[in-house]
């Protein structure tokens, strides 16, 4: 079990059930996606065809920031405001969709874009699964 | 004019019109609110009645992170994805509403909560104004 | 007085003296520099000569992240660890120096780089002043 | 291999050698530690003895922010400024040391503090190993 899953499980208010697994999964995907998007944005900067990659850099920077914040909000379980959690998850799914679509266009040319698209798809799905489990 | 407004104005894709002012205003309120919420969460930690302030700390930490990310996304103007911008603004307005409501409950007891509620109200309004101007 | 200065002043542990002013000044410069660097990195992305601006983008993204974190650490006053504060201020001064130097090279060509260099110089100075007042 | 290690390896400027492994390791520990510290700070907030945990919350919030920024700076490899990298790694090691020491004091009482201390020790070590490999 990852340290993220372990620490979430030891929270004084932690509960069992399907939500717990969806939460731990989503937290992990958010932090992974934040790292991968930061790395991919920078890798694009070093590509010879940077002039064609500027939209990709921008969507990856947005996605990194939004995933980072979403992972932080989800890591907190004290007096959770479901309305805030829901709207953050919607924003994260939207950012992952946008970045995943853009990176996919460059996936055959740049391996970092292929990996980034994969991280975005996984994170988007984890956000949608968690949203569904909150319904 | 603030440095934030100046730098936004010198972006190669910057345009005039009402959106520009709503954008600069919202960026400034997001960064101010991120700072004030970070400070208020920590001030609450040092209060003798911290046991009654834990919900306030949590909502301020969420609000700080979301305002920070929203201010960053709005500061970018290259190949903007309106769908992402919109969902981030919705999340920011929700977080500012939640933190503003909670801080207001402690405003007569803690001056930092009164100031934080003010920053949250301003930022929420700036997000809603920008959302309206994007419609 | 800015909201940042006000909220810092209402912290339960706030003290008077020269440190207080140096602290409030540094917090404000860190958040301003984080915004301006985020904006400048993105403005560079939209420039026709982006291929020559990649080092500038990278130094601005680093500087934005480090200023952001430094502004957050300084906004907290509960049980401060001077060793941590000092090392963060050193990192922030180094990042502002690096980004200020790089932006200055493009200041006559790109107005956003001129503004960003100014924000970096101010923030670097505020970090060094605060470091001196902690000595 | 983690997605973080994969994406770092596909950077156009990526090189082999011992630095590459120390870099990937440090990036992973920084993002893990940022998540665990965020979670531990919030878990402390929900503990009945929160009044005795305020220093722990503060050191964990600082450590989360600094690890997050360090993980981002290290994820970038375009035109790296070794001086900036070095000073950020020093700040990260200092924050991990401070938070690890504080969490260790509560490790027998709070399992989340035990896990957080472990994440901080690992991250501090990874920063020091990377600093040594840069020498």
Coordinates of C-alpha atoms in Angstrom, one line a residue, chain D residues 1-134:
Chain D
X1 CA 9.1 2.0 -13.3
X2 CA 6.9 4.9 -12.1
X3 CA 5.4 7.3 -14.6
X4 CA 7.6 10.0 -12.9
X5 CA 10.8 8.1 -13.8
X6 CA 9.5 7.3 -17.3
X7 CA 8.6 10.9 -18.1
X8 CA 12.0 12.2 -16.8
X9 CA 13.7 9.6 -19.0
X10 CA 12.0 10.8 -22.2
X11 CA 13.1 14.4 -21.7
X12 CA 15.0 15.6 -24.8
X13 CA 18.0 16.5 -22.6
X14 CA 17.9 13.4 -20.4
X15 CA 21.2 11.8 -19.7
X16 CA 22.2 8.5 -18.1
X17 CA 24.4 8.0 -15.1
X18 CA 24.0 8.1 -11.3
X19 CA 22.5 11.6 -11.4
X20 CA 19.5 10.4 -13.3
X21 CA 18.5 7.8 -10.7
X22 CA 19.1 10.2 -7.8
X23 CA 17.0 12.8 -9.6
X24 CA 14.0 10.4 -10.3
X25 CA 14.2 9.2 -6.7
X26 CA 14.2 12.7 -5.3
X27 CA 11.3 13.8 -7.5
X28 CA 9.2 10.9 -6.3
X29 CA 10.0 11.4 -2.6
X30 CA 9.2 15.2 -2.9
X31 CA 5.7 14.5 -4.4
X32 CA 5.0 11.7 -1.9
X33 CA 6.2 13.9 1.0
X34 CA 4.0 16.8 -0.2
X35 CA 1.0 14.6 -0.1
X36 CA 1.7 12.9 3.2
X37 CA 2.5 16.2 5.0
X38 CA -0.7 17.8 3.6
X39 CA -2.7 14.8 4.9
X40 CA -0.9 14.7 8.3
X41 CA -1.4 18.4 8.9
X42 CA -5.1 17.9 8.4
X43 CA -5.3 14.7 10.5
X44 CA -3.6 16.6 13.4
X45 CA -6.5 19.2 13.0
X46 CA -9.0 16.4 13.7
X47 CA -7.2 15.0 16.8
X48 CA -8.7 15.7 20.2
X49 CA -5.3 17.0 21.4
X50 CA -5.0 19.6 18.6
X51 CA -3.9 22.3 21.1
X52 CA -0.7 20.3 21.5
X53 CA -0.3 19.7 17.7
X54 CA -0.1 23.2 16.4
X55 CA 3.6 23.2 15.9
X56 CA 3.3 19.9 14.0
X57 CA 0.6 21.3 11.7
X58 CA 2.7 24.3 10.9
X59 CA 5.9 22.3 10.1
X60 CA 3.9 19.9 8.0
X61 CA 2.3 22.8 6.0
X62 CA 5.7 24.3 5.3
X63 CA 7.2 21.0 4.4
X64 CA 4.3 20.2 2.0
X65 CA 4.8 23.5 0.2
X66 CA 8.6 23.3 0.0
X67 CA 8.5 19.6 -1.2
X68 CA 5.9 20.5 -3.8
X69 CA 8.0 23.3 -5.2
X70 CA 11.2 21.2 -5.0
X71 CA 9.6 18.4 -6.9
X72 CA 8.5 20.9 -9.6
X73 CA 11.9 22.5 -10.0
X74 CA 13.6 19.1 -10.2
X75 CA 11.1 17.9 -12.8
X76 CA 12.4 20.6 -15.1
X77 CA 15.6 20.0 -17.1
X78 CA 15.6 22.8 -19.6
X79 CA 18.6 25.2 -19.0
X80 CA 18.9 24.2 -15.4
X81 CA 20.5 26.7 -13.0
X82 CA 22.5 24.6 -10.6
X83 CA 22.7 27.3 -8.0
X84 CA 18.9 27.5 -7.8
X85 CA 18.6 23.7 -7.7
X86 CA 21.1 23.5 -4.9
X87 CA 19.5 26.1 -2.7
X88 CA 16.0 24.6 -3.2
X89 CA 17.4 21.2 -2.2
X90 CA 19.0 22.7 0.9
X91 CA 15.6 24.3 1.9
X92 CA 13.8 21.0 1.2
X93 CA 16.2 19.0 3.4
X94 CA 15.8 21.6 6.2
X95 CA 12.0 21.5 6.0
X96 CA 12.0 17.7 6.0
X97 CA 14.4 17.6 9.0
X98 CA 12.2 20.0 11.0
X99 CA 8.9 18.2 10.1
X100 CA 10.4 14.8 10.6
X101 CA 11.7 15.7 14.0
X102 CA 8.4 17.2 15.1
X103 CA 6.3 14.3 13.8
X104 CA 8.6 11.8 15.4
X105 CA 7.7 13.2 18.8
X106 CA 4.0 12.3 18.2
X107 CA 4.7 9.0 16.4
X108 CA 3.7 6.7 19.2
X109 CA 0.5 8.5 19.8
X110 CA -0.6 9.3 16.2
X111 CA 0.0 6.8 13.4
X112 CA -0.2 9.5 10.7
X113 CA 2.7 11.3 12.4
X114 CA 4.7 8.1 12.3
X115 CA 4.1 7.7 8.6
X116 CA 4.8 11.4 8.0
X117 CA 8.1 11.2 9.8
X118 CA 9.0 8.3 7.6
X119 CA 8.2 10.2 4.4
X120 CA 10.2 13.2 5.7
X121 CA 13.2 11.1 6.5
X122 CA 13.2 9.5 3.1
X123 CA 12.8 12.8 1.3
X124 CA 15.5 14.5 3.3
X125 CA 17.8 11.6 2.4
X126 CA 16.9 11.8 -1.3
X127 CA 17.7 15.6 -1.3
X128 CA 21.0 15.0 0.4
X129 CA 21.9 12.2 -2.0
X130 CA 21.1 14.4 -5.0
X131 CA 23.1 17.3 -3.5
X132 CA 26.0 15.0 -3.2
X133 CA 25.7 13.7 -6.7
X134 CA 25.7 17.4 -8.0

